[in-house]
Short mmCIF file of C-alpha atoms and ligand atoms in Angstrom, two decimals:
data_model
loop_
_atom_site.label_atom_id
_atom_site.label_comp_id
_atom_site.label_asym_id
_atom_site.label_seq_id
_atom_site.Cartn_x
_atom_site.Cartn_y
_atom_site.Cartn_z
CA MET Q 30 26.93 -244.55 -45.39
CA ALA Q 31 27.44 -247.54 -47.72
CA PRO Q 32 25.03 -248.41 -50.54
CA PRO Q 33 21.56 -247.87 -49.67
CA PRO Q 34 20.54 -251.53 -48.72
CA GLU Q 35 17.20 -251.05 -51.39
CA LEU Q 36 19.83 -250.21 -54.07
CA ILE Q 37 21.24 -253.32 -53.48
CA ALA Q 38 17.99 -255.34 -52.96
CA SER Q 39 16.73 -253.62 -56.38
CA VAL Q 40 19.64 -254.45 -58.66
CA LEU Q 41 19.46 -258.19 -57.59
CA ALA Q 42 15.46 -258.18 -57.94
CA LYS Q 43 16.22 -256.69 -61.43
CA TRP Q 44 17.94 -259.41 -62.77
CA GLY Q 45 16.04 -262.22 -60.96
CA ASN Q 46 17.07 -265.66 -59.97
CA LEU Q 47 20.99 -266.25 -60.65
CA ALA Q 48 22.48 -269.66 -59.22
CA PRO Q 49 22.57 -272.52 -61.77
CA GLY Q 50 20.32 -275.28 -60.87
CA PRO Q 51 18.16 -278.09 -62.17
CA GLU Q 52 16.21 -275.46 -64.73
CA HIS Q 53 19.09 -273.12 -65.02
CA ILE Q 54 21.46 -273.39 -67.03
CA LYS Q 55 25.50 -272.69 -66.09
CA GLN Q 56 26.95 -269.88 -68.52
CA HIS Q 57 30.45 -270.46 -69.37
CA VAL Q 58 31.71 -267.04 -70.17
CA ALA Q 59 35.25 -265.53 -71.48
CA VAL Q 60 36.10 -261.94 -69.97
CA VAL Q 61 38.61 -260.38 -72.15
CA GLY Q 62 40.50 -258.01 -70.11
CA ALA Q 63 41.49 -258.04 -66.11
CA GLY Q 64 41.11 -254.64 -65.24
CA VAL Q 65 38.60 -253.44 -62.71
CA ALA Q 66 35.73 -254.11 -64.63
CA GLY Q 67 36.49 -257.54 -66.20
CA LEU Q 68 37.48 -258.74 -62.42
CA VAL Q 69 34.08 -257.35 -61.20
CA ALA Q 70 32.45 -259.43 -63.79
CA ALA Q 71 34.26 -262.73 -63.33
CA ARG Q 72 33.97 -262.87 -59.89
CA ILE Q 73 30.30 -262.13 -59.90
CA LEU Q 74 29.57 -264.76 -61.90
CA GLN Q 75 31.90 -267.24 -60.07
CA LEU Q 76 29.85 -266.09 -57.05
CA HIS Q 77 26.90 -267.45 -58.31
CA GLY Q 78 27.73 -270.52 -59.75
CA HIS Q 79 28.77 -269.97 -63.60
CA SER Q 80 32.10 -270.70 -65.05
CA ALA Q 81 34.20 -267.46 -65.85
CA THR Q 82 37.74 -267.26 -67.20
CA LEU Q 83 39.83 -263.89 -67.43
CA PHE Q 84 42.25 -263.52 -70.88
CA GLU Q 85 44.48 -260.84 -70.45
CA ARG Q 86 47.04 -259.29 -72.41
CA GLU Q 87 49.74 -258.71 -69.81
CA LYS Q 88 52.24 -261.83 -68.98
CA SER Q 89 51.58 -261.61 -65.00
CA PRO Q 90 49.49 -260.05 -62.52
CA THR Q 91 52.95 -257.66 -61.55
CA ALA Q 92 53.79 -256.75 -65.35
CA ARG Q 93 52.48 -253.17 -64.75
CA PHE Q 94 52.37 -250.94 -62.07
CA GLN Q 95 48.85 -250.01 -61.67
CA GLY Q 96 49.10 -246.43 -61.16
CA GLY Q 97 47.35 -243.85 -58.31
CA THR Q 98 44.50 -244.18 -56.18
CA LEU Q 99 40.57 -244.20 -56.78
CA ASP Q 100 37.71 -242.57 -54.60
CA ILE Q 101 35.05 -245.78 -54.50
CA HIS Q 102 31.67 -243.99 -55.07
CA PRO Q 103 28.59 -245.92 -52.81
CA GLU Q 104 26.43 -245.76 -55.76
CA SER Q 105 28.81 -247.78 -58.23
CA GLY Q 106 32.17 -248.50 -57.16
CA GLN Q 107 30.78 -249.68 -53.70
CA LEU Q 108 27.68 -251.33 -55.00
CA ALA Q 109 29.68 -253.68 -57.01
CA LEU Q 110 32.18 -254.88 -54.43
CA GLU Q 111 28.83 -255.60 -52.60
CA LEU Q 112 27.38 -257.70 -55.02
CA ALA Q 113 30.88 -258.93 -55.34
CA GLY Q 114 30.64 -259.76 -51.89
CA LEU Q 115 33.88 -257.96 -51.13
CA THR Q 116 32.66 -254.78 -49.17
CA LYS Q 117 34.42 -256.11 -45.77
CA GLU Q 118 38.39 -256.84 -47.77
CA PHE Q 119 37.52 -253.23 -49.36
CA ARG Q 120 36.80 -251.50 -45.72
CA ALA Q 121 39.94 -253.26 -44.83
CA LEU Q 122 41.99 -251.26 -46.71
CA ALA Q 123 40.03 -248.11 -47.71
CA ARG Q 124 41.34 -244.94 -46.41
CA PRO Q 125 38.23 -242.33 -45.58
CA GLU Q 126 40.86 -239.65 -44.68
CA GLY Q 127 41.72 -239.92 -48.31
CA GLU Q 128 38.67 -237.75 -49.37
CA GLU Q 129 40.18 -234.54 -48.50
CA MET Q 130 40.18 -232.00 -51.80
CA ARG Q 131 42.28 -228.82 -51.89
CA ILE Q 132 42.65 -226.35 -54.40
CA ALA Q 133 45.31 -224.06 -54.61
CA ASP Q 134 46.64 -220.95 -57.18
CA LYS Q 135 49.70 -221.58 -58.75
CA ASP Q 136 51.38 -219.50 -55.56
CA ALA Q 137 50.69 -222.52 -53.56
CA THR Q 138 47.94 -220.30 -51.66
CA ILE Q 139 44.95 -223.06 -50.61
CA LEU Q 140 41.83 -221.53 -51.75
CA TYR Q 141 39.83 -224.28 -50.68
CA THR Q 142 39.81 -227.60 -48.63
CA ASP Q 143 37.01 -229.92 -47.44
CA ALA Q 144 39.27 -232.11 -45.37
CA ALA Q 145 36.63 -235.11 -44.43
CA ALA Q 146 35.45 -234.56 -40.76
CA PRO Q 147 37.38 -237.27 -38.53
CA PRO Q 148 35.72 -240.45 -37.53
CA GLY Q 149 32.84 -239.87 -35.19
CA ALA Q 150 32.40 -236.38 -35.55
CA GLU Q 151 29.66 -234.83 -37.12
CA GLY Q 152 29.71 -235.14 -40.80
CA GLU Q 153 31.59 -238.07 -40.65
CA GLY Q 154 31.06 -240.38 -43.60
CA LEU Q 155 29.25 -237.54 -45.22
CA ARG Q 156 30.31 -238.55 -49.03
CA ASP Q 157 31.65 -242.10 -47.81
CA ARG Q 158 33.94 -241.93 -51.04
CA PRO Q 159 36.68 -243.36 -49.39
CA GLU Q 160 40.54 -243.77 -51.18
CA LEU Q 161 41.53 -247.34 -52.22
CA ASP Q 162 45.39 -247.80 -54.00
CA ARG Q 163 44.20 -248.93 -57.56
CA GLY Q 164 46.97 -252.09 -57.00
CA HIS Q 165 45.04 -252.99 -53.80
CA LEU Q 166 41.62 -253.02 -55.86
CA ARG Q 167 43.01 -255.22 -58.28
CA GLN Q 168 44.71 -257.64 -55.57
CA ILE Q 169 40.76 -257.84 -53.57
CA LEU Q 170 39.44 -258.92 -56.81
CA LEU Q 171 41.87 -261.19 -57.76
CA ASP Q 172 42.28 -262.88 -54.73
CA SER Q 173 38.54 -263.70 -54.75
CA LEU Q 174 38.74 -265.58 -57.99
CA GLU Q 175 39.08 -269.34 -58.29
CA PRO Q 176 42.48 -270.34 -59.09
CA GLY Q 177 43.98 -270.30 -62.57
CA SER Q 178 40.82 -267.96 -63.46
CA VAL Q 179 42.92 -265.52 -65.41
CA GLU Q 180 44.77 -266.65 -68.50
CA TRP Q 181 47.55 -264.22 -68.08
CA GLY Q 182 49.50 -263.30 -71.53
CA SER Q 183 46.70 -264.07 -73.81
CA ALA Q 184 46.37 -260.93 -76.34
CA VAL Q 185 42.61 -261.28 -77.76
CA GLN Q 186 42.24 -260.04 -81.36
CA GLY Q 187 38.66 -260.21 -81.93
CA ALA Q 188 35.74 -263.13 -81.37
CA GLU Q 189 33.05 -264.51 -83.69
CA ASP Q 190 30.46 -267.10 -83.32
CA ALA Q 191 30.48 -271.09 -83.07
CA GLN Q 192 27.96 -273.68 -83.77
CA GLY Q 193 25.87 -271.61 -85.71
CA GLY Q 194 25.23 -268.38 -83.08
CA ALA Q 195 24.77 -271.08 -80.25
CA LYS Q 196 28.38 -270.38 -79.16
CA VAL Q 197 31.16 -267.79 -79.43
CA GLN Q 198 34.53 -267.77 -79.15
CA LEU Q 199 37.72 -265.83 -78.83
CA LEU Q 200 40.62 -264.93 -81.89
CA PHE Q 201 44.01 -264.63 -80.96
CA GLU Q 202 47.07 -264.24 -83.49
CA SER Q 203 47.39 -266.63 -86.08
CA GLY Q 204 50.51 -268.99 -85.18
CA SER Q 205 50.55 -267.57 -81.36
CA ALA Q 206 51.16 -269.47 -78.19
CA SER Q 207 47.85 -268.33 -76.96
CA ALA Q 208 45.99 -269.41 -80.25
CA ALA Q 209 47.19 -273.15 -79.92
CA LYS Q 210 46.50 -272.90 -76.11
CA HIS Q 211 42.90 -271.71 -76.37
CA ALA Q 212 41.90 -273.41 -79.40
CA GLY Q 213 38.41 -274.86 -79.39
CA LYS Q 214 37.58 -273.23 -76.68
CA LEU Q 215 34.13 -271.96 -76.98
CA PHE Q 216 31.51 -269.98 -74.94
CA ASP Q 217 27.95 -269.06 -74.08
CA ALA Q 218 29.17 -265.13 -73.69
CA ILE Q 219 31.71 -262.65 -73.89
CA ILE Q 220 32.37 -259.65 -72.07
CA GLY Q 221 34.61 -257.51 -73.60
CA ALA Q 222 36.39 -255.56 -70.41
CA ASP Q 223 39.55 -254.73 -72.27
CA GLY Q 224 39.88 -250.93 -72.09
CA ALA Q 225 39.84 -247.84 -74.16
CA TRP Q 226 41.48 -249.62 -77.38
CA SER Q 227 39.03 -252.78 -77.23
CA ARG Q 228 39.58 -255.73 -79.85
CA ILE Q 229 35.88 -256.48 -79.06
CA ARG Q 230 34.26 -253.37 -79.41
CA PRO Q 231 34.81 -253.41 -83.26
CA ILE Q 232 32.59 -255.99 -83.47
CA LEU Q 233 29.61 -253.88 -82.11
CA SER Q 234 30.69 -250.66 -83.16
CA PRO Q 235 32.80 -248.51 -85.31
CA ALA Q 236 33.60 -246.05 -83.01
CA THR Q 237 37.09 -245.19 -82.17
CA PRO Q 238 38.29 -243.05 -79.48
CA THR Q 239 39.47 -239.60 -80.68
CA TYR Q 240 41.96 -237.15 -78.71
CA THR Q 241 40.79 -235.00 -75.55
CA GLY Q 242 43.06 -232.47 -76.04
CA VAL Q 243 45.31 -233.26 -72.99
CA VAL Q 244 48.09 -234.91 -72.11
CA SER Q 245 49.39 -236.23 -68.49
CA VAL Q 246 52.41 -236.89 -67.25
CA GLU Q 247 52.46 -238.92 -64.16
CA LEU Q 248 55.13 -238.44 -61.31
CA GLY Q 249 55.66 -240.59 -58.10
CA ILE Q 250 57.20 -239.54 -54.91
CA ARG Q 251 57.71 -242.19 -52.89
CA ALA Q 252 57.22 -242.01 -48.64
CA ALA Q 253 56.83 -238.24 -48.71
CA ASP Q 254 56.18 -238.26 -45.26
CA THR Q 255 59.54 -238.62 -44.11
CA ARG Q 256 61.50 -237.80 -47.22
CA PHE Q 257 59.60 -234.71 -48.15
CA PRO Q 258 57.46 -233.55 -44.87
CA GLU Q 259 56.57 -230.03 -46.45
CA ILE Q 260 55.41 -231.53 -49.72
CA ALA Q 261 53.44 -233.62 -47.67
CA ALA Q 262 51.99 -231.06 -45.63
CA LEU Q 263 50.77 -229.23 -48.96
CA VAL Q 264 49.16 -232.22 -50.27
CA GLY Q 265 47.09 -233.45 -46.97
CA GLN Q 266 45.50 -236.57 -46.91
CA GLY Q 267 43.60 -236.66 -50.14
CA THR Q 268 44.13 -234.84 -53.33
CA LEU Q 269 45.13 -231.50 -54.05
CA HIS Q 270 44.55 -229.79 -57.50
CA ALA Q 271 47.25 -226.61 -58.00
CA LEU Q 272 45.24 -225.09 -61.23
CA ALA Q 273 46.55 -221.97 -63.18
CA ASP Q 274 46.83 -220.78 -66.49
CA LYS Q 275 44.95 -223.43 -68.04
CA LYS Q 276 47.20 -225.98 -66.34
CA ALA Q 277 46.73 -228.31 -63.66
CA LEU Q 278 49.41 -230.29 -61.21
CA ILE Q 279 47.08 -233.15 -59.57
CA ALA Q 280 48.69 -234.40 -56.43
CA GLN Q 281 47.15 -237.22 -54.90
CA ARG Q 282 48.12 -239.16 -51.53
CA ASN Q 283 48.23 -242.92 -51.80
CA SER Q 284 48.86 -245.62 -49.54
CA GLY Q 285 52.02 -245.34 -47.43
CA GLY Q 286 52.71 -241.52 -47.57
CA ASN Q 287 53.08 -242.25 -51.07
CA ILE Q 288 52.07 -239.25 -53.51
CA ARG Q 289 51.15 -239.34 -57.36
CA THR Q 290 51.48 -236.18 -59.23
CA TYR Q 291 49.04 -235.78 -62.41
CA ALA Q 292 50.69 -232.63 -64.88
CA TRP Q 293 47.80 -232.25 -67.00
CA LEU Q 294 48.32 -230.15 -70.14
CA PRO Q 295 45.70 -228.99 -72.97
CA VAL Q 296 48.75 -229.59 -76.00
CA PRO Q 297 48.76 -230.75 -79.35
CA LEU Q 298 48.93 -234.70 -79.74
CA SER Q 299 52.54 -234.61 -81.19
CA TRP Q 300 53.35 -232.83 -77.55
CA PRO Q 301 54.95 -235.66 -76.27
CA ALA Q 302 56.80 -236.54 -79.94
CA ASP Q 303 57.84 -233.09 -80.18
CA THR Q 304 59.19 -232.09 -77.10
CA GLY Q 305 60.81 -235.86 -76.44
CA ILE Q 306 59.46 -236.07 -72.67
CA ALA Q 307 58.34 -239.45 -72.80
CA THR Q 308 61.57 -240.70 -73.42
CA MET Q 309 63.62 -238.23 -70.80
CA PRO Q 310 65.17 -239.92 -67.50
CA ARG Q 311 62.93 -238.49 -65.05
CA LYS Q 312 65.33 -235.71 -63.87
CA ASP Q 313 65.33 -234.18 -67.71
CA ALA Q 314 61.50 -234.58 -67.96
CA SER Q 315 61.10 -232.94 -64.31
CA ALA Q 316 63.65 -229.70 -65.30
CA TYR Q 317 61.60 -229.67 -68.75
CA LEU Q 318 58.42 -229.17 -66.86
CA ARG Q 319 59.74 -226.74 -64.38
CA THR Q 320 61.94 -224.64 -66.96
CA HIS Q 321 59.38 -224.80 -70.03
CA VAL Q 322 56.06 -225.35 -68.89
CA TYR Q 323 55.48 -224.34 -64.58
CA ALA Q 324 58.38 -221.80 -64.80
CA ASP Q 325 56.61 -219.05 -62.75
CA TRP Q 326 54.66 -221.38 -60.27
CA SER Q 327 55.71 -221.75 -56.22
CA PRO Q 328 58.77 -223.72 -55.77
CA ARG Q 329 56.36 -225.52 -53.07
CA LEU Q 330 54.76 -226.87 -56.22
CA LEU Q 331 57.82 -227.24 -58.22
CA ALA Q 332 59.03 -229.45 -55.27
CA LEU Q 333 56.54 -232.30 -56.47
CA LEU Q 334 58.48 -232.43 -59.54
CA ASP Q 335 62.01 -232.29 -58.07
CA ALA Q 336 61.08 -234.49 -55.61
CA ALA Q 337 59.51 -237.34 -58.18
CA ALA Q 338 62.93 -237.18 -59.94
CA GLU Q 339 64.91 -238.34 -56.68
CA GLY Q 340 66.36 -241.24 -56.59
CA ASP Q 341 66.21 -243.86 -59.49
CA ASP Q 342 66.51 -242.15 -62.67
CA SER Q 343 66.71 -244.82 -65.07
CA GLU Q 344 62.90 -244.99 -66.08
CA GLN Q 345 60.86 -242.37 -67.79
CA TYR Q 346 57.33 -241.06 -66.13
CA PRO Q 347 54.18 -242.52 -67.70
CA VAL Q 348 53.16 -240.12 -70.50
CA ARG Q 349 49.79 -240.50 -71.70
CA ALA Q 350 47.41 -238.55 -74.30
CA LEU Q 351 43.48 -239.17 -72.97
CA PHE Q 352 41.37 -240.19 -75.61
CA GLN Q 353 37.42 -240.44 -75.36
CA LEU Q 354 34.90 -242.38 -77.29
CA PRO Q 355 31.49 -240.10 -78.93
CA SER Q 356 29.22 -239.83 -76.48
CA PRO Q 357 26.53 -241.30 -76.28
CA HIS Q 358 28.20 -244.50 -77.84
CA ALA Q 359 25.07 -246.70 -78.26
CA TRP Q 360 25.19 -250.07 -80.78
CA LYS Q 361 22.74 -252.84 -81.42
CA THR Q 362 23.08 -255.60 -79.15
CA TYR Q 363 24.87 -258.66 -80.57
CA PRO Q 364 22.32 -261.23 -81.93
CA GLY Q 365 21.81 -263.53 -78.83
CA GLY Q 366 23.44 -260.90 -76.60
CA ARG Q 367 26.32 -263.46 -76.71
CA ILE Q 368 29.08 -260.32 -77.24
CA THR Q 369 29.12 -257.38 -75.00
CA ILE Q 370 31.47 -254.49 -73.58
CA VAL Q 371 31.77 -252.57 -70.69
CA GLY Q 372 33.91 -249.86 -68.77
CA ASP Q 373 36.31 -248.03 -70.67
CA ALA Q 374 35.79 -250.42 -73.75
CA ALA Q 375 31.97 -248.88 -73.86
CA HIS Q 376 32.37 -245.81 -73.16
CA VAL Q 377 35.80 -244.15 -72.19
CA ALA Q 378 35.75 -240.50 -71.10
CA TYR Q 379 37.53 -237.43 -70.09
CA PRO Q 380 38.79 -238.81 -66.57
CA ASN Q 381 36.04 -237.15 -63.90
CA GLY Q 382 36.65 -239.66 -60.91
CA GLU Q 383 33.97 -242.06 -62.42
CA GLY Q 384 35.56 -244.07 -64.60
CA ALA Q 385 36.95 -246.85 -62.72
CA ASN Q 386 33.57 -247.12 -60.36
CA LEU Q 387 31.30 -246.91 -63.57
CA ALA Q 388 33.58 -250.07 -64.82
CA MET Q 389 33.28 -251.76 -61.83
CA LEU Q 390 29.47 -251.66 -61.71
CA ASP Q 391 29.26 -252.52 -65.64
CA GLY Q 392 30.78 -255.39 -64.93
CA ALA Q 393 28.58 -255.95 -62.09
CA GLU Q 394 25.75 -256.03 -63.97
CA ALA Q 395 27.14 -257.51 -67.10
CA ALA Q 396 27.71 -260.58 -64.80
CA LEU Q 397 24.20 -260.33 -63.41
CA ALA Q 398 22.55 -260.20 -66.75
CA ILE Q 399 24.21 -263.26 -67.96
CA ALA Q 400 24.13 -265.17 -64.72
CA SER Q 401 20.18 -264.33 -64.70
CA ALA Q 402 19.62 -265.49 -68.57
CA GLY Q 403 20.04 -269.17 -67.69
CA ALA Q 404 16.49 -269.46 -66.33
CA GLU Q 405 13.80 -271.10 -68.23
CA VAL Q 406 11.42 -268.50 -70.06
CA GLU Q 407 8.59 -270.02 -70.89
CA GLY Q 408 8.30 -270.04 -74.92
CA LYS Q 409 11.70 -268.45 -75.60
CA THR Q 410 14.75 -269.92 -76.68
CA ALA Q 411 17.91 -269.54 -74.51
CA SER Q 412 19.08 -266.85 -77.33
CA ALA Q 413 16.19 -265.19 -76.74
CA VAL Q 414 16.89 -264.45 -72.97
CA LEU Q 415 20.12 -263.75 -72.86
CA GLU Q 416 19.50 -261.37 -75.81
CA GLY Q 417 16.59 -259.90 -74.12
CA LYS Q 418 18.69 -259.19 -70.71
CA ILE Q 419 21.79 -257.64 -72.71
CA ILE Q 420 19.59 -254.92 -74.41
CA GLU Q 421 18.36 -254.13 -70.81
CA PHE Q 422 21.99 -253.96 -69.15
CA GLU Q 423 23.24 -252.18 -72.31
CA ARG Q 424 20.41 -249.49 -72.42
CA VAL Q 425 21.28 -248.49 -68.82
CA MET Q 426 24.84 -248.58 -69.14
CA ILE Q 427 24.80 -246.40 -72.07
CA GLU Q 428 22.71 -244.09 -70.75
CA ARG Q 429 24.78 -243.70 -67.42
CA GLY Q 430 28.35 -243.65 -69.71
CA ALA Q 431 26.95 -241.10 -71.31
CA ALA Q 432 25.83 -238.56 -68.30
CA SER Q 433 29.30 -239.23 -67.19
CA ALA Q 434 30.91 -238.22 -69.78
CA ALA Q 435 28.70 -234.90 -70.28
CA ASP Q 436 30.33 -234.41 -66.45
CA GLY Q 437 33.76 -234.85 -67.52
CA ASP Q 438 33.51 -232.56 -70.29
CA MET Q 439 32.21 -230.51 -67.95
CA LEU Q 440 34.97 -230.43 -65.29
CA LYS Q 441 37.77 -230.53 -67.99
CA GLU Q 442 36.50 -227.01 -69.41
CA GLN Q 443 35.43 -225.65 -65.75
CA PHE Q 444 37.17 -227.57 -63.12
CA ILE Q 445 40.25 -228.34 -64.70
CA PHE Q 446 41.34 -225.76 -67.40
CA PRO Q 447 38.83 -222.93 -66.53
CA GLU Q 448 39.41 -219.09 -67.76
CA GLY Q 449 39.67 -218.04 -64.26
CA GLY Q 450 41.81 -220.59 -62.79
CA ALA Q 451 41.67 -222.20 -59.45
CA LYS Q 452 39.30 -219.31 -57.96
CA ALA Q 453 36.65 -220.14 -60.89
CA ALA Q 454 37.41 -224.14 -59.93
CA VAL Q 455 36.53 -223.15 -55.79
CA GLU Q 456 33.41 -221.22 -57.37
CA LEU Q 457 32.25 -224.15 -58.98
CA PHE Q 458 33.19 -226.80 -56.54
CA ARG Q 459 31.20 -224.74 -54.07
CA LYS Q 460 28.26 -224.71 -56.18
CA MET Q 461 28.31 -228.38 -56.73
CA ALA Q 462 28.65 -229.37 -53.29
CA GLY Q 463 25.75 -227.20 -52.56
C1 FAD E 528 44.89 -240.01 -65.76
C2 FAD E 528 43.49 -241.10 -65.51
C3 FAD E 528 43.20 -240.53 -64.11
C4 FAD E 528 41.99 -241.19 -64.02
N1 FAD E 528 41.23 -241.51 -62.32
C5 FAD E 528 40.28 -241.97 -62.24
C6 FAD E 528 39.67 -241.69 -60.99
O1 FAD E 528 40.08 -240.75 -60.14
N2 FAD E 528 38.49 -242.58 -60.69
C7 FAD E 528 38.27 -242.94 -61.15
O2 FAD E 528 36.78 -244.07 -61.13
N3 FAD E 528 38.87 -243.48 -62.49
C8 FAD E 528 39.42 -242.72 -63.01
N4 FAD E 528 39.92 -242.75 -64.02
C9 FAD E 528 39.49 -243.91 -65.50
C10 FAD E 528 39.81 -245.34 -65.22
O3 FAD E 528 40.96 -245.14 -64.98
C11 FAD E 528 39.06 -246.35 -66.05
O4 FAD E 528 37.68 -245.93 -66.37
C12 FAD E 528 39.20 -247.68 -65.62
O5 FAD E 528 40.51 -248.19 -65.42
C13 FAD E 528 38.42 -248.47 -66.74
O6 FAD E 528 38.45 -249.66 -66.16
P1 FAD E 528 38.16 -251.06 -67.28
O7 FAD E 528 38.11 -252.30 -66.56
O8 FAD E 528 37.48 -250.84 -67.86
O9 FAD E 528 39.67 -250.93 -68.24
P2 FAD E 528 41.15 -250.90 -68.21
O10 FAD E 528 41.46 -250.68 -66.58
O11 FAD E 528 42.02 -250.29 -68.97
O12 FAD E 528 41.31 -252.73 -68.33
C14 FAD E 528 41.29 -253.02 -69.17
C15 FAD E 528 42.42 -254.63 -69.41
O13 FAD E 528 42.14 -254.94 -70.20
C16 FAD E 528 43.65 -255.65 -71.04
N5 FAD E 528 43.55 -255.66 -72.00
C17 FAD E 528 43.47 -254.41 -73.61
N6 FAD E 528 43.41 -255.07 -74.35
C18 FAD E 528 43.44 -256.49 -74.27
C19 FAD E 528 43.38 -257.57 -75.18
N7 FAD E 528 43.22 -257.22 -76.29
N8 FAD E 528 43.42 -258.65 -74.84
C20 FAD E 528 43.75 -259.16 -73.67
N9 FAD E 528 43.60 -258.15 -72.48
C21 FAD E 528 43.75 -256.51 -73.11
C22 FAD E 528 44.40 -254.43 -70.28
O14 FAD E 528 45.67 -254.90 -70.03
C23 FAD E 528 44.08 -254.04 -68.78
O15 FAD E 528 44.43 -255.11 -67.74
C24 FAD E 528 41.08 -242.58 -64.76
C25 FAD E 528 41.60 -242.43 -65.92
C26 FAD E 528 43.11 -241.95 -66.16
C27 FAD E 528 43.24 -242.03 -67.77
#
């Protein structure tokens, strides 16, 4: 399975003529944020002959570890990569076996597993949601851009109209190197792909993210197959969800036999500060979790905490409170459609395995909407054409984001932290799998 050809054709047909030509204006677009949404948007604009420059706050492509692995869905993430002309690159690095899903109780008994059928066997590719490391995905997208497309170390503060609304420009901290470097750069459109704490969103909407009630502590184990074969066997080829007492340990296999474990805990927002866990050396943080949080869990599961602390203990584990925007999150389209937002900036929600997939699809469709707006339409100004395209793009994205957020809320209550623990999660999963 892959995105159905009819779906690809219908998306392209919806947006119409994309490439600049004698009667089609080349669009100059600023994309804020080089996450998955922004990178896909920039790639698709460039693919169709438009100009796209990414402004990214991080200093370099390697400034931050990109995190674990993502399952890439046919109807969203894969569709976006196909529209970006990157299916071959994606398939070369994707791990179909990573779809495997296990659910365990706190005694480490596996209550559910749905190992994907091996290649060639009946049922192979049934869901076709292969896993891809976030780092690999980012690299595929970065490599696909024209050289020099990303302005690293450019923290955007906002945006405003220029030339009476015929153009838009980005705002940077006054007196900063970025402000000097990018002064006077004007664009036809700006895509805010700058994540949950977007600096572009406030131009469109007063909404701010609120705490979901869950904190995530992220632990990593390198080369588990050779260093910790028992842990590797317990986790399997995909993701192990150990669930009990309204606590979760979610262990995901990444490429290279690496394992990332997320400890998800429904705790007050002040928990990281109260416990000091975010500033503890890894060994102490693992010991804290083992003693104070997962004390009566099986040693086979606690091994995930201990193994993560082995080796270099100079760094802390990333500790993140999870936030979400109110849903549905809607706003009035910016005049002339010259500023829009995509991905987490538009609809950050409780993680349900779809956020990055939707972000990529948003980025793809925003790019197609802008690319197609260069065509002349009788009786309409260029601004009116772009505004119409963005109104339509935002309408669909907002609906899609709201549906996904509702799904995330349901999964939080009924799958990750249900009253009945792992057994209830298994029942739900069986029901959902049909
Ligand atoms: C714990 C956890 C697990 C998840 N698991 C999954 C999963 O399994 N599957 C899935 O599909 N999704 C998952 N998600 C959701 C997914 O990570 C996000 O939805 C996705 O990364 C959003 O992409 P984005 O490009 O919109 O934003 P981001 O990935 O947040 O990228 C935003 C970019 O903008 C940059 N930026 C921010 N501010 C500025 C600024 N002012 N100026 C310039 N640049 C700026 C940032 O540095 C970053 O590079 C998970 C989320 C969490 C928290």
